[in-house]
mmCIF file of C-alpha atoms and ligand atoms in Angstrom:
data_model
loop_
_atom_site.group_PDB
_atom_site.id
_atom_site.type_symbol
_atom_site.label_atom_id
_atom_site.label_comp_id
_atom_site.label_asym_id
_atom_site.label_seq_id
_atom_site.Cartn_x
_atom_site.Cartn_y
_atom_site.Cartn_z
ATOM 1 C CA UNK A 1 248.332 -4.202 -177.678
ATOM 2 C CA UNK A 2 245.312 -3.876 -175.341
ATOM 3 C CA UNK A 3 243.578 -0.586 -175.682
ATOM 4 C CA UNK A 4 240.559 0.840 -174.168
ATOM 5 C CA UNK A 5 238.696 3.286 -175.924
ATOM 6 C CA UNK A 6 235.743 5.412 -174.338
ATOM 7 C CA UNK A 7 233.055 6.827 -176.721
ATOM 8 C CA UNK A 8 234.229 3.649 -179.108
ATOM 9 C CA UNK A 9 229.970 3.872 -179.992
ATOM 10 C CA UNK A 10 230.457 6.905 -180.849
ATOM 11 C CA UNK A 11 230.909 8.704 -185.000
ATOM 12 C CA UNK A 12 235.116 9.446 -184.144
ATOM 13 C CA UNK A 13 235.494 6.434 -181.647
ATOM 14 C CA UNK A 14 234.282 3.438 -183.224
ATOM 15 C CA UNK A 15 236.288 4.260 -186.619
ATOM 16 C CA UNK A 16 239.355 4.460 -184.247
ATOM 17 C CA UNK A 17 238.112 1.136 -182.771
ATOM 18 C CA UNK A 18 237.788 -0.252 -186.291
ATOM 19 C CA UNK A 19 241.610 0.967 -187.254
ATOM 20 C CA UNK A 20 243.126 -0.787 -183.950
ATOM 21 C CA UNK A 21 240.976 -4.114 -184.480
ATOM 22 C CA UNK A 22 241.854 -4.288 -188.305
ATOM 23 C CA UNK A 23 245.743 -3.419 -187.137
ATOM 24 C CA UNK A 24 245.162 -6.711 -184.878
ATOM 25 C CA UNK A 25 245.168 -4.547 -181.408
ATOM 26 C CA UNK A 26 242.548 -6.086 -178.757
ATOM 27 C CA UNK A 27 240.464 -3.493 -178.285
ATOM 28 C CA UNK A 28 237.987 -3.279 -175.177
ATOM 29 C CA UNK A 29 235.200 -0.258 -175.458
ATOM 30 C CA UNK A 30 233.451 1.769 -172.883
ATOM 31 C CA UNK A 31 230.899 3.678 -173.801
ATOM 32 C CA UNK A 32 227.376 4.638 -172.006
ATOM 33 C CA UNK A 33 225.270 4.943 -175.467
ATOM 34 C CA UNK A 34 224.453 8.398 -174.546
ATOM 35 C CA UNK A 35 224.722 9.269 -178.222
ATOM 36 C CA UNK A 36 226.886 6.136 -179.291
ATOM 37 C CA UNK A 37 224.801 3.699 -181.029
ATOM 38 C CA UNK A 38 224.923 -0.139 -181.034
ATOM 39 C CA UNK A 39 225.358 -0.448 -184.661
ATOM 40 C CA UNK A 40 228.488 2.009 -184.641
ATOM 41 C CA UNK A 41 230.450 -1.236 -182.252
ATOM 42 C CA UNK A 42 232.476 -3.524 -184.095
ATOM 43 C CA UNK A 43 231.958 -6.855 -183.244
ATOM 44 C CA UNK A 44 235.341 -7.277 -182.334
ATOM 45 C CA UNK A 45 235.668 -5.590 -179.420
ATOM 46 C CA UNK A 46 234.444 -5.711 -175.964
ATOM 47 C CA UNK A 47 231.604 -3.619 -174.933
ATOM 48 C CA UNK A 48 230.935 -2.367 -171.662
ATOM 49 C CA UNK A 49 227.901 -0.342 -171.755
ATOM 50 C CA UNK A 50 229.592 1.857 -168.315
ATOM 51 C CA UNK A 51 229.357 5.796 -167.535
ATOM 52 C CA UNK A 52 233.120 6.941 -167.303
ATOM 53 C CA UNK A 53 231.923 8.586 -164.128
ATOM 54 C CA UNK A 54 230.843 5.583 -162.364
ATOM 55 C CA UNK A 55 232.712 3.216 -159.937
ATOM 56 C CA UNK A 56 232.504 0.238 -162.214
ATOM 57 C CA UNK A 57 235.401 1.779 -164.395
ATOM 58 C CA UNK A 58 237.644 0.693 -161.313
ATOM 59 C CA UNK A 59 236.516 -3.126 -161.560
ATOM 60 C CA UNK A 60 236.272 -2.746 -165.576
ATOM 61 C CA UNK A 61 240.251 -1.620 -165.386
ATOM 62 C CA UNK A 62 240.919 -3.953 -163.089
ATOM 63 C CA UNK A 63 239.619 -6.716 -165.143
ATOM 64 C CA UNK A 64 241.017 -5.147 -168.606
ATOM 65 C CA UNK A 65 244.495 -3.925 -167.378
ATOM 66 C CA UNK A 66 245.007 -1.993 -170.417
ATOM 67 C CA UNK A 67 248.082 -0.438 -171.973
ATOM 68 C CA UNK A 68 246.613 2.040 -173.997
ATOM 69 C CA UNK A 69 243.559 4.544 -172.682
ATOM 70 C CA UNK A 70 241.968 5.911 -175.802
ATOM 71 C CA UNK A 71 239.547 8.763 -174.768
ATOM 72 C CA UNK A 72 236.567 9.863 -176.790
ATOM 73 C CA UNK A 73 233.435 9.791 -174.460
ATOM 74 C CA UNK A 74 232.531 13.293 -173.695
ATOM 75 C CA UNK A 75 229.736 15.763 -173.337
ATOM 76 C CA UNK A 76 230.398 16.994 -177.066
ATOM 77 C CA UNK A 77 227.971 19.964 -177.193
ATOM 78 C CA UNK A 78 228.967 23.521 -177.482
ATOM 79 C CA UNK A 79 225.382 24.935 -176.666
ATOM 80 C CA UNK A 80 224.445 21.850 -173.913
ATOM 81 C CA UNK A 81 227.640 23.218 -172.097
ATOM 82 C CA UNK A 82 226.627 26.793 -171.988
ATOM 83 C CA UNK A 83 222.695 25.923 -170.928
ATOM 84 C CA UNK A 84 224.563 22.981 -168.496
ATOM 85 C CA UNK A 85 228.127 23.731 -167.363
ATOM 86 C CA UNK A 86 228.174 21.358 -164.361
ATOM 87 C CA UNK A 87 226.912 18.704 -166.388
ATOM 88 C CA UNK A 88 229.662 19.461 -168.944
ATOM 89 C CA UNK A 89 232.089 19.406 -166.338
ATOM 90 C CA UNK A 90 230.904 16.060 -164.726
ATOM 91 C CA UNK A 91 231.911 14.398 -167.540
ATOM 92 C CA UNK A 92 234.753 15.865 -169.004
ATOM 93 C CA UNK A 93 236.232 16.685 -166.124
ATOM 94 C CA UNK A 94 235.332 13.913 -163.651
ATOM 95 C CA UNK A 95 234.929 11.617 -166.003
ATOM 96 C CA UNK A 96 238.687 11.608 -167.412
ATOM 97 C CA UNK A 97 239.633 11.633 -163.229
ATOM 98 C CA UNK A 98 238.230 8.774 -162.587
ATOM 99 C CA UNK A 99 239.521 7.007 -165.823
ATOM 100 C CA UNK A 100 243.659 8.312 -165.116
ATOM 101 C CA UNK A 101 242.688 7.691 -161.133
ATOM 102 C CA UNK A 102 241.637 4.316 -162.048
ATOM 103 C CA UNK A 103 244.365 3.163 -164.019
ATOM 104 C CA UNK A 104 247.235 5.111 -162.264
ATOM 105 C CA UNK A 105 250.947 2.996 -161.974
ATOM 106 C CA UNK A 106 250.398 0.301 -164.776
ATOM 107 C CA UNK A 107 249.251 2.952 -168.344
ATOM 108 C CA UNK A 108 251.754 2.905 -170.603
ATOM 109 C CA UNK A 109 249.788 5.563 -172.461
ATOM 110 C CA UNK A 110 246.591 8.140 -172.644
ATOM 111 C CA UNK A 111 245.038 9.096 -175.709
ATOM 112 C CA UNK A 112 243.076 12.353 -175.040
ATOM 113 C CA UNK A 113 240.802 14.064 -177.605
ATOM 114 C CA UNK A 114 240.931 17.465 -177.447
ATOM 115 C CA UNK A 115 239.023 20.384 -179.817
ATOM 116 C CA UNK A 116 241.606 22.687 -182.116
ATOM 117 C CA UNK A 117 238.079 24.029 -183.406
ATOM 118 C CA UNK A 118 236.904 24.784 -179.401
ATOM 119 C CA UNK A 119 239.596 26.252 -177.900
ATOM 120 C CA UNK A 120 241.594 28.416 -179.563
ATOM 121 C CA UNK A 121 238.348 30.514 -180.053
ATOM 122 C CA UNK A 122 238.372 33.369 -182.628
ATOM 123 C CA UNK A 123 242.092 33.359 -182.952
ATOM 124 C CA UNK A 124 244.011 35.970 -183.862
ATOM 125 C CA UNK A 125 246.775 33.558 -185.545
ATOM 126 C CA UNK A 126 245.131 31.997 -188.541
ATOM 127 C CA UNK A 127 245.707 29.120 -189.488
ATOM 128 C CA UNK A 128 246.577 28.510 -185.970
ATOM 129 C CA UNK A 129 249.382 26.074 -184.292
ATOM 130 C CA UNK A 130 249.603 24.689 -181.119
ATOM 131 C CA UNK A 131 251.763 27.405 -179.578
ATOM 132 C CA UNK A 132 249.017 29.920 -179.966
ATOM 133 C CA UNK A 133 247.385 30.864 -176.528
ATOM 134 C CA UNK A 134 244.142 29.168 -176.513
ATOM 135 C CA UNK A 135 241.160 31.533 -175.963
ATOM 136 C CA UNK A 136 238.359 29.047 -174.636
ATOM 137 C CA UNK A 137 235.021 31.187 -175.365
ATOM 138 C CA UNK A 138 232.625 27.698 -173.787
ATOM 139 C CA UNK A 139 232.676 25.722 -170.742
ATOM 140 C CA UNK A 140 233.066 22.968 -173.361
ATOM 141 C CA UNK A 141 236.257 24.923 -174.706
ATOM 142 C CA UNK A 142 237.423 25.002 -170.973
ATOM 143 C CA UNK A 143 236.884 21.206 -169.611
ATOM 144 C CA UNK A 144 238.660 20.189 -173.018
ATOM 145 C CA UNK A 145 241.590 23.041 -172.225
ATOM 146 C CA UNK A 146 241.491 21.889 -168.660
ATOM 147 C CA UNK A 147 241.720 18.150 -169.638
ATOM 148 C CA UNK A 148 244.813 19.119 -171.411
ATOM 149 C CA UNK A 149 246.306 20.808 -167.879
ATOM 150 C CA UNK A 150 245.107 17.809 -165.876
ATOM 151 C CA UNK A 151 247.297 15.583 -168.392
ATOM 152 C CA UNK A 152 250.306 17.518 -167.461
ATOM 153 C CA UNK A 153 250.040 17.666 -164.016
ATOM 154 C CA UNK A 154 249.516 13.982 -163.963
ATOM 155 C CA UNK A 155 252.546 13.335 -166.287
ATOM 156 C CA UNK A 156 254.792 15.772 -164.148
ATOM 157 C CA UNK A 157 253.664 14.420 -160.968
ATOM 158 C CA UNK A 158 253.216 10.266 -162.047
ATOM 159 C CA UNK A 159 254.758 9.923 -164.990
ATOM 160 C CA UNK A 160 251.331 9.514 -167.165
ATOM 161 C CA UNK A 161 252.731 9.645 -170.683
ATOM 162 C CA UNK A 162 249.832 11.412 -172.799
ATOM 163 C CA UNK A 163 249.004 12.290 -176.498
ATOM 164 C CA UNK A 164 246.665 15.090 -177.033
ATOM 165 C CA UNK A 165 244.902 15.466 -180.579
ATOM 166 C CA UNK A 166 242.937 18.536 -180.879
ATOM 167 C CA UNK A 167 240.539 17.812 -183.742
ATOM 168 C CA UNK A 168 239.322 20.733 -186.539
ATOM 169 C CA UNK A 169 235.734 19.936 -187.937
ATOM 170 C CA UNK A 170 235.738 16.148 -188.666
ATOM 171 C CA UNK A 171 233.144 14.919 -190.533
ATOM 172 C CA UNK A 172 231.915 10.931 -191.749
ATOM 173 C CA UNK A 173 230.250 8.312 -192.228
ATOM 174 C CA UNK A 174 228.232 7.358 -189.026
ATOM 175 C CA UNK A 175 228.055 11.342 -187.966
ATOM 176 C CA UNK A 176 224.728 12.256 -186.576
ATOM 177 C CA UNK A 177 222.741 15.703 -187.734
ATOM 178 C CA UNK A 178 223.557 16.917 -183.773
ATOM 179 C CA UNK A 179 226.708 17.907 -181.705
ATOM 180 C CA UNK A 180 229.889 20.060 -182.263
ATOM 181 C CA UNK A 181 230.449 19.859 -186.125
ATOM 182 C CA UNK A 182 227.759 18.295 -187.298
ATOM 183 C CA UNK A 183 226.999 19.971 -190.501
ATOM 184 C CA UNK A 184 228.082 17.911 -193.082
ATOM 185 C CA UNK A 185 225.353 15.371 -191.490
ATOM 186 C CA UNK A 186 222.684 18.635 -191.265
ATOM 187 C CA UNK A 187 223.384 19.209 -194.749
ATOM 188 C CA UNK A 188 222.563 15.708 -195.854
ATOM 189 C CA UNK A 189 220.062 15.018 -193.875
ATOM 190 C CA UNK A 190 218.106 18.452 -195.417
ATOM 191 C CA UNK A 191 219.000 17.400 -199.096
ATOM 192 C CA UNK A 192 217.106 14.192 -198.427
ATOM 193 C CA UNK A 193 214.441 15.682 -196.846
ATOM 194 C CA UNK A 194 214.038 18.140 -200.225
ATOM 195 C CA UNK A 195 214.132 20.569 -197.298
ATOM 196 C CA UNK A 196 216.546 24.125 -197.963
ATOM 197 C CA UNK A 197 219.748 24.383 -195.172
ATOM 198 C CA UNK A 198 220.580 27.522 -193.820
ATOM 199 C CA UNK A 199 224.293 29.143 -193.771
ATOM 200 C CA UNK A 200 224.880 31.112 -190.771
ATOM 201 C CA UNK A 201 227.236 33.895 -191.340
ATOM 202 C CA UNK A 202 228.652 37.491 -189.994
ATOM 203 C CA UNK A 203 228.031 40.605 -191.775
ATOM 204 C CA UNK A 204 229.720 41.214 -195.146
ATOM 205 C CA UNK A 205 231.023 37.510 -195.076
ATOM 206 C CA UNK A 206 227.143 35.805 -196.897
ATOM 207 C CA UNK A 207 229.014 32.424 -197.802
ATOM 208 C CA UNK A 208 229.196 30.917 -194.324
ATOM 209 C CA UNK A 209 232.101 31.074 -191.739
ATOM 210 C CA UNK A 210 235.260 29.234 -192.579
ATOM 211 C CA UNK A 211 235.947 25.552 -191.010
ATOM 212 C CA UNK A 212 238.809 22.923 -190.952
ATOM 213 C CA UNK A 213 236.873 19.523 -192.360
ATOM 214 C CA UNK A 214 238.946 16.731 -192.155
ATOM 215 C CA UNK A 215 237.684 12.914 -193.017
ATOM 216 C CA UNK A 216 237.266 11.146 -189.916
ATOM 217 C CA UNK A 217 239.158 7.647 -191.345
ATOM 218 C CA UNK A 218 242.129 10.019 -191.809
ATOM 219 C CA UNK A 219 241.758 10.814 -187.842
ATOM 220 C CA UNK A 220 241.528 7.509 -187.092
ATOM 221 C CA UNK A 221 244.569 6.868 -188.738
ATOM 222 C CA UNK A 222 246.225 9.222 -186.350
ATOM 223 C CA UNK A 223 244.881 7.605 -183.829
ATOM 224 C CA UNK A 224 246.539 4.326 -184.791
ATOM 225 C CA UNK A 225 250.218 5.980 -185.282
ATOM 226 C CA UNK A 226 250.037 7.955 -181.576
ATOM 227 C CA UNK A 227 249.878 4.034 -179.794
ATOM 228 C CA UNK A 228 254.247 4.597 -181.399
ATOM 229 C CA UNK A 229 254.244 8.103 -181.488
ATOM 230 C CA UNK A 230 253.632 11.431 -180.268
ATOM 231 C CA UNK A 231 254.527 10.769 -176.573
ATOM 232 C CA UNK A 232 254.117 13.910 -174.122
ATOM 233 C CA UNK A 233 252.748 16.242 -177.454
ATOM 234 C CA UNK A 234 249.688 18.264 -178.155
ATOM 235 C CA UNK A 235 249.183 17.987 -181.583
ATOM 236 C CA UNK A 236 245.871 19.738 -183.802
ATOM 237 C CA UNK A 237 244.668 17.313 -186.112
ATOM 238 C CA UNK A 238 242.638 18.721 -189.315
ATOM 239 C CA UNK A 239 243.875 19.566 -192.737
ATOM 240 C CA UNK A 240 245.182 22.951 -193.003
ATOM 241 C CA UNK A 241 242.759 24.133 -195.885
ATOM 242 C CA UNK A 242 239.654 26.140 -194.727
ATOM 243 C CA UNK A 243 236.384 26.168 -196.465
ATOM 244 C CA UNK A 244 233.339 28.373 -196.407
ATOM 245 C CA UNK A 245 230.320 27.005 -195.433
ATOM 246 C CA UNK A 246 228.739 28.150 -199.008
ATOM 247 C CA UNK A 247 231.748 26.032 -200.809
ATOM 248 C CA UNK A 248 231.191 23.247 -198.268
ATOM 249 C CA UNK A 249 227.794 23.222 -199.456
ATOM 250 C CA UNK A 250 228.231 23.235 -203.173
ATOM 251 C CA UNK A 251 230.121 20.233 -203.190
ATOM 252 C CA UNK A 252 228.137 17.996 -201.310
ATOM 253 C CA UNK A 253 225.691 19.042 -204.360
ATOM 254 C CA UNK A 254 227.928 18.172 -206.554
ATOM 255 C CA UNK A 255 228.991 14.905 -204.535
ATOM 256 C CA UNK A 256 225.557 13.895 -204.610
ATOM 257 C CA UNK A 257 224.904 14.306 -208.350
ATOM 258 C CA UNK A 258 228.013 12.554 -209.428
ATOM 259 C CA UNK A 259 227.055 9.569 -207.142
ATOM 260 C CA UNK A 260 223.239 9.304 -208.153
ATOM 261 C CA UNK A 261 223.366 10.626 -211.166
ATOM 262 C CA UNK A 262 220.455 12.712 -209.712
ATOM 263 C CA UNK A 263 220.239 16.873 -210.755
ATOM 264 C CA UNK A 264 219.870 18.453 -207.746
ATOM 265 C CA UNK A 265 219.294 22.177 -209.065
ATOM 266 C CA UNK A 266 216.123 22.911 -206.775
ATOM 267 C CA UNK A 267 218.877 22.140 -203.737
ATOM 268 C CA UNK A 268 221.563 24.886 -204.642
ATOM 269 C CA UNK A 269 218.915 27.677 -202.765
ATOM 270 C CA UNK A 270 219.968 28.293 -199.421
ATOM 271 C CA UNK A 271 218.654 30.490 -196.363
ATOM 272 C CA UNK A 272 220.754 32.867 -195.129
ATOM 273 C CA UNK A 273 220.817 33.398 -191.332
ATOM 274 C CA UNK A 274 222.734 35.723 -189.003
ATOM 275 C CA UNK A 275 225.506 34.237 -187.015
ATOM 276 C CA UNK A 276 224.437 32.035 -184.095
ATOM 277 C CA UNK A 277 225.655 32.527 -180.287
ATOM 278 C CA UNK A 278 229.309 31.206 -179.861
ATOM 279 C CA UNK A 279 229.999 30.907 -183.733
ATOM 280 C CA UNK A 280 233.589 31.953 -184.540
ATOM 281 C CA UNK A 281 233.662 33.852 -188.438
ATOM 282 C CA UNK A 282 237.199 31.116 -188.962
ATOM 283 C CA UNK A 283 239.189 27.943 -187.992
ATOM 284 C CA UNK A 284 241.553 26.327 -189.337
ATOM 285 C CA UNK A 285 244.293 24.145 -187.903
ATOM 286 C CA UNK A 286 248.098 24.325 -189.156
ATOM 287 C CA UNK A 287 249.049 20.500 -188.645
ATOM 288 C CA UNK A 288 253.030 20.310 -188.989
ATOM 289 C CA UNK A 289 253.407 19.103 -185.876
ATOM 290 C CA UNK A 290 251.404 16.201 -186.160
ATOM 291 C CA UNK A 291 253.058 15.094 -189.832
ATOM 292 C CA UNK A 292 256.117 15.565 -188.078
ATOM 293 C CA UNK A 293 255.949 13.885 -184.563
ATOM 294 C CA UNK A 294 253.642 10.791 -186.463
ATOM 295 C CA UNK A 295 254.984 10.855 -189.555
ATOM 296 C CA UNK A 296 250.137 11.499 -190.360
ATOM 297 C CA UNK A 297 248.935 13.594 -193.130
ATOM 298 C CA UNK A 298 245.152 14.035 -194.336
ATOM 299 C CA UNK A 299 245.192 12.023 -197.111
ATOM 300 C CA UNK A 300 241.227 12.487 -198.141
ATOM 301 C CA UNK A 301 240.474 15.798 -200.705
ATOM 302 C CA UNK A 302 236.818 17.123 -199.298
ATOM 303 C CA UNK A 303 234.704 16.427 -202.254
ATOM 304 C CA UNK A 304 236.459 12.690 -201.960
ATOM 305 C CA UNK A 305 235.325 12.503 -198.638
ATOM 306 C CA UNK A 306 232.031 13.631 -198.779
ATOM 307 C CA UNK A 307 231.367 11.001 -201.634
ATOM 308 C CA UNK A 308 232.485 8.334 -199.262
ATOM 309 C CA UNK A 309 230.327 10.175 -196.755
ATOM 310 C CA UNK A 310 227.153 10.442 -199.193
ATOM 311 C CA UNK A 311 227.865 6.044 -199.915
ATOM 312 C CA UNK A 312 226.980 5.270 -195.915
ATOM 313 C CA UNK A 313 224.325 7.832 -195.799
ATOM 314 C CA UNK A 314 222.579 6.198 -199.027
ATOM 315 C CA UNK A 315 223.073 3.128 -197.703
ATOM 316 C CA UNK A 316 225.422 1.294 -199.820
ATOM 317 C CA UNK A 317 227.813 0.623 -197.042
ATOM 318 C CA UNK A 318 226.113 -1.992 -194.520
ATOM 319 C CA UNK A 319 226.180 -1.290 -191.193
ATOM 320 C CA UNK A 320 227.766 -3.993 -188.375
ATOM 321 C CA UNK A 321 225.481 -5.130 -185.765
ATOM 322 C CA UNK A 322 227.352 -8.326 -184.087
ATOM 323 C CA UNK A 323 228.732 -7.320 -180.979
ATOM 324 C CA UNK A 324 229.729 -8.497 -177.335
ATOM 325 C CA UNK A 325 228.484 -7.193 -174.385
ATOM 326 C CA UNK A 326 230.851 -7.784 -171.639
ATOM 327 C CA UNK A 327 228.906 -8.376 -168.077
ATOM 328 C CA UNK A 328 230.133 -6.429 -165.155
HETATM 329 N N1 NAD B 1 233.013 15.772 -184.145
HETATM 330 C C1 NAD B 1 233.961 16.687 -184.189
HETATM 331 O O1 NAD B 1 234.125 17.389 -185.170
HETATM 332 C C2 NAD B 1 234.879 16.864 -183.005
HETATM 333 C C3 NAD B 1 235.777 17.950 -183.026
HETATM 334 C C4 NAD B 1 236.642 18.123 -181.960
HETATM 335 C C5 NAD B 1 236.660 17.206 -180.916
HETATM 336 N N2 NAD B 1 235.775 16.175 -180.916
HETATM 337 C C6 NAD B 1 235.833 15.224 -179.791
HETATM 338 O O2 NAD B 1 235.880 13.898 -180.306
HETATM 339 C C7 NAD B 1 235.265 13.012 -179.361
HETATM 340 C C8 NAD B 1 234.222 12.170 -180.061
HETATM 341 O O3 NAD B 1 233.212 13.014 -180.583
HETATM 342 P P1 NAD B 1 232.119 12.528 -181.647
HETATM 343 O O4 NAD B 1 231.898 13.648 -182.583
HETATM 344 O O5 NAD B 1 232.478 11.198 -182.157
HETATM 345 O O6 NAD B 1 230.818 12.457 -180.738
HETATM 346 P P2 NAD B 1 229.857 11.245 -180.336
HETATM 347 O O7 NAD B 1 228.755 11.834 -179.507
HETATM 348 O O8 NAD B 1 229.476 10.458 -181.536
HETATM 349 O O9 NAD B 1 230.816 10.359 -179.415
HETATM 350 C C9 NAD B 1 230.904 10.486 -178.005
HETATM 351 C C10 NAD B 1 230.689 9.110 -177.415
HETATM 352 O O10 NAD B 1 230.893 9.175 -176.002
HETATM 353 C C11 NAD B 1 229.832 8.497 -175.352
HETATM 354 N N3 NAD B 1 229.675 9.119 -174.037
HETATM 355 C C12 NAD B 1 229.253 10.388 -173.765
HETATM 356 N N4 NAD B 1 229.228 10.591 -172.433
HETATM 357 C C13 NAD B 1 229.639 9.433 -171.848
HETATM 358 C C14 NAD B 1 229.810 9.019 -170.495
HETATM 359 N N5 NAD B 1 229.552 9.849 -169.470
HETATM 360 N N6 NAD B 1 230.250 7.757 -170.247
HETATM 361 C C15 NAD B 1 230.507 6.893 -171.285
HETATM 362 N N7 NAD B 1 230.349 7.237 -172.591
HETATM 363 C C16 NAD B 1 229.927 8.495 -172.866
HETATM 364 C C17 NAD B 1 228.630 8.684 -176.248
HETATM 365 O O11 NAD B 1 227.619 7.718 -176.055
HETATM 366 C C18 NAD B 1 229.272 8.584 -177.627
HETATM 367 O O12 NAD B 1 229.323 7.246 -178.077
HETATM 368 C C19 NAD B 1 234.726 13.885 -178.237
HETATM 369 O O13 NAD B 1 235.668 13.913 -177.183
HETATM 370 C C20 NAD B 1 234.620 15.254 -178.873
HETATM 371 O O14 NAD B 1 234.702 16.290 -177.934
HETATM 372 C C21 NAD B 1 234.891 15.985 -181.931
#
């Protein structure tokens, strides 16, 4: 199968790019290395280094004629969005137009990434399913909700047929200490730095807020089954187990000692700071639907995942660098 993915230089995207290529899909990537990195591209794919705003995406689909849209490029920061709204909605609004615009009458399907995490907001159901009302509290929550009503309207209307994963907290090799979720990487990076982290909390609650982390090669695996499955459903993808931000960081501690062998005693103290602007006290996604409707489950336990995670980030996994870059 041909499949496009946007954001395929990107932490989630390029592992999803890496599933389809080692499945033996032909996979073409878009991506304007806003935060995507060249080493993140497997050299199997085609690159097109393109803004999913621009008018080249017409000539790229065009050219491509793809079955599958796989969309991952976004403006991915909670705080950027509040300082920058338009800019948010430029591209994840217009941006996602001009991609369904673009390849209207021939799409056999569109992947959309949505956030679980974003926008349900501080839910009153907890762990929360897909039928709960969302309560976007960003204008990233929003363009990501909207997104999701743009999908319909085009599937009601044209017949689009659209999966929707809305992610928890997913976390990785090739993560970078910025963005949405990025903590596991902050957490690292600070251990290897010999610097202290912080854990943000709300009163009464001192071990951190509660998050949904699941191990982004287990997202990319439902990636891989939605090209089959999943057709017209919204489905959260995490792991159904929260975790405290204190707990979160005791065991990538303990993932780190067991992997170097290193005590890292003078790393267990922590600041303690008061909850930030926009910080929700829990999430956590209920993800029945998606085990049912693509047969997925998160198959990586969290201390597993941050050893894997801990491997890349001390370098014992090589990084690709062999790509092609397609000309316009
Ligand atoms: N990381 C998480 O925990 C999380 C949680 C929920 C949802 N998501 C969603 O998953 C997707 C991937 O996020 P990620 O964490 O891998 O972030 P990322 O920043 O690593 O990936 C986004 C990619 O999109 C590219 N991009 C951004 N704007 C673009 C544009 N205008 N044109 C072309 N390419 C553009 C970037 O260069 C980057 O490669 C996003 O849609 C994000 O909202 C992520």
């Amino acid at each position: 199968m041909k499949i496009l993915v946007t954001g395929g230089a990107g932490f989630i995207g390029s592992h999803v790019v890496d599933q389809y290529i080692a499945e033996g899909h032909q996979v073409v990537v878009v991506d304007n290395l806003s935060t995507g990195r060249v080493e993140n591209l497997n050299k199997g794919a085609k690159f097109y280094q393109v803004d999913i705003r621009s008018q080249e995406i017409r000539v790229i689909l065009e050219r491509e004629r793809p079955e599958v849209i796989n969309h991952h490029a976004a403006q991915i920061s909670v705080p950027d969005s509040v300082r920058d709204p338009i800019h948010d909605a430029d591209v994840n609004i217009k941006g996602l137009l001009n991609l369904i615009e673009c390849s209207k009458g021939y799409l056999k399907k569109f992947i959309f990434i949505s956030s679980g995490g974003a926008i349900y907001g501080d839910a009153e159901e907890y762990p929360t399913t897909e039928a709960y009302q969302p309560k976007p509290m960003s204008p990233y929550a929003i363009t990501k909700l909207c997104s999701e009503y743009y999908l319909n309207y085009y599937k009601h209307q044209f017949g689009l047929n659209f999966t929707v994963l809305r992610y928890s907290n997913i976390y990785g090799p090739r993560q970078i200490p910025h963005g949405e979720a990025g903590v596991v990487a902050i957490f690292m990076e600070n251990i290897l730095q010999n610097r202290p982290s912080t854990i943000y909390h709300f009163p009464g609650e001192e071990d951190g807020m509660v998050r949904d982390y699941c191990f982004v090669k287990d997202v990319a695996k439902a990636n891989l089954l939605a090209l089959q499955r999943g057709d017209g459903e919204i489905l959260n993808i995490g792991t159904g187990r929260g975790t405290r931000t204190r707990e979160l960081y005791d065991m990538i501690i303990e993932a780190y000692e067991s992997l170097t062998g290193k005590a890292a005693l003078e790393l267990k103290n922590t600041f303690r700071g008061p909850a930030r602007e926009g910080d929700i006290p829990k999430s956590c996604l209920v993800v029945r639907k998606a085990e049912e409707a693509l047969e997925w489950r998160p198959e990586t336990q969290l201390l597993e995942g941050l050893k894997k995670t801990w491997e890349w980030r001390l370098g014992t996994e090589s990084p690709k660098n062999d790509y092609e870059i397609a000309t316009m």
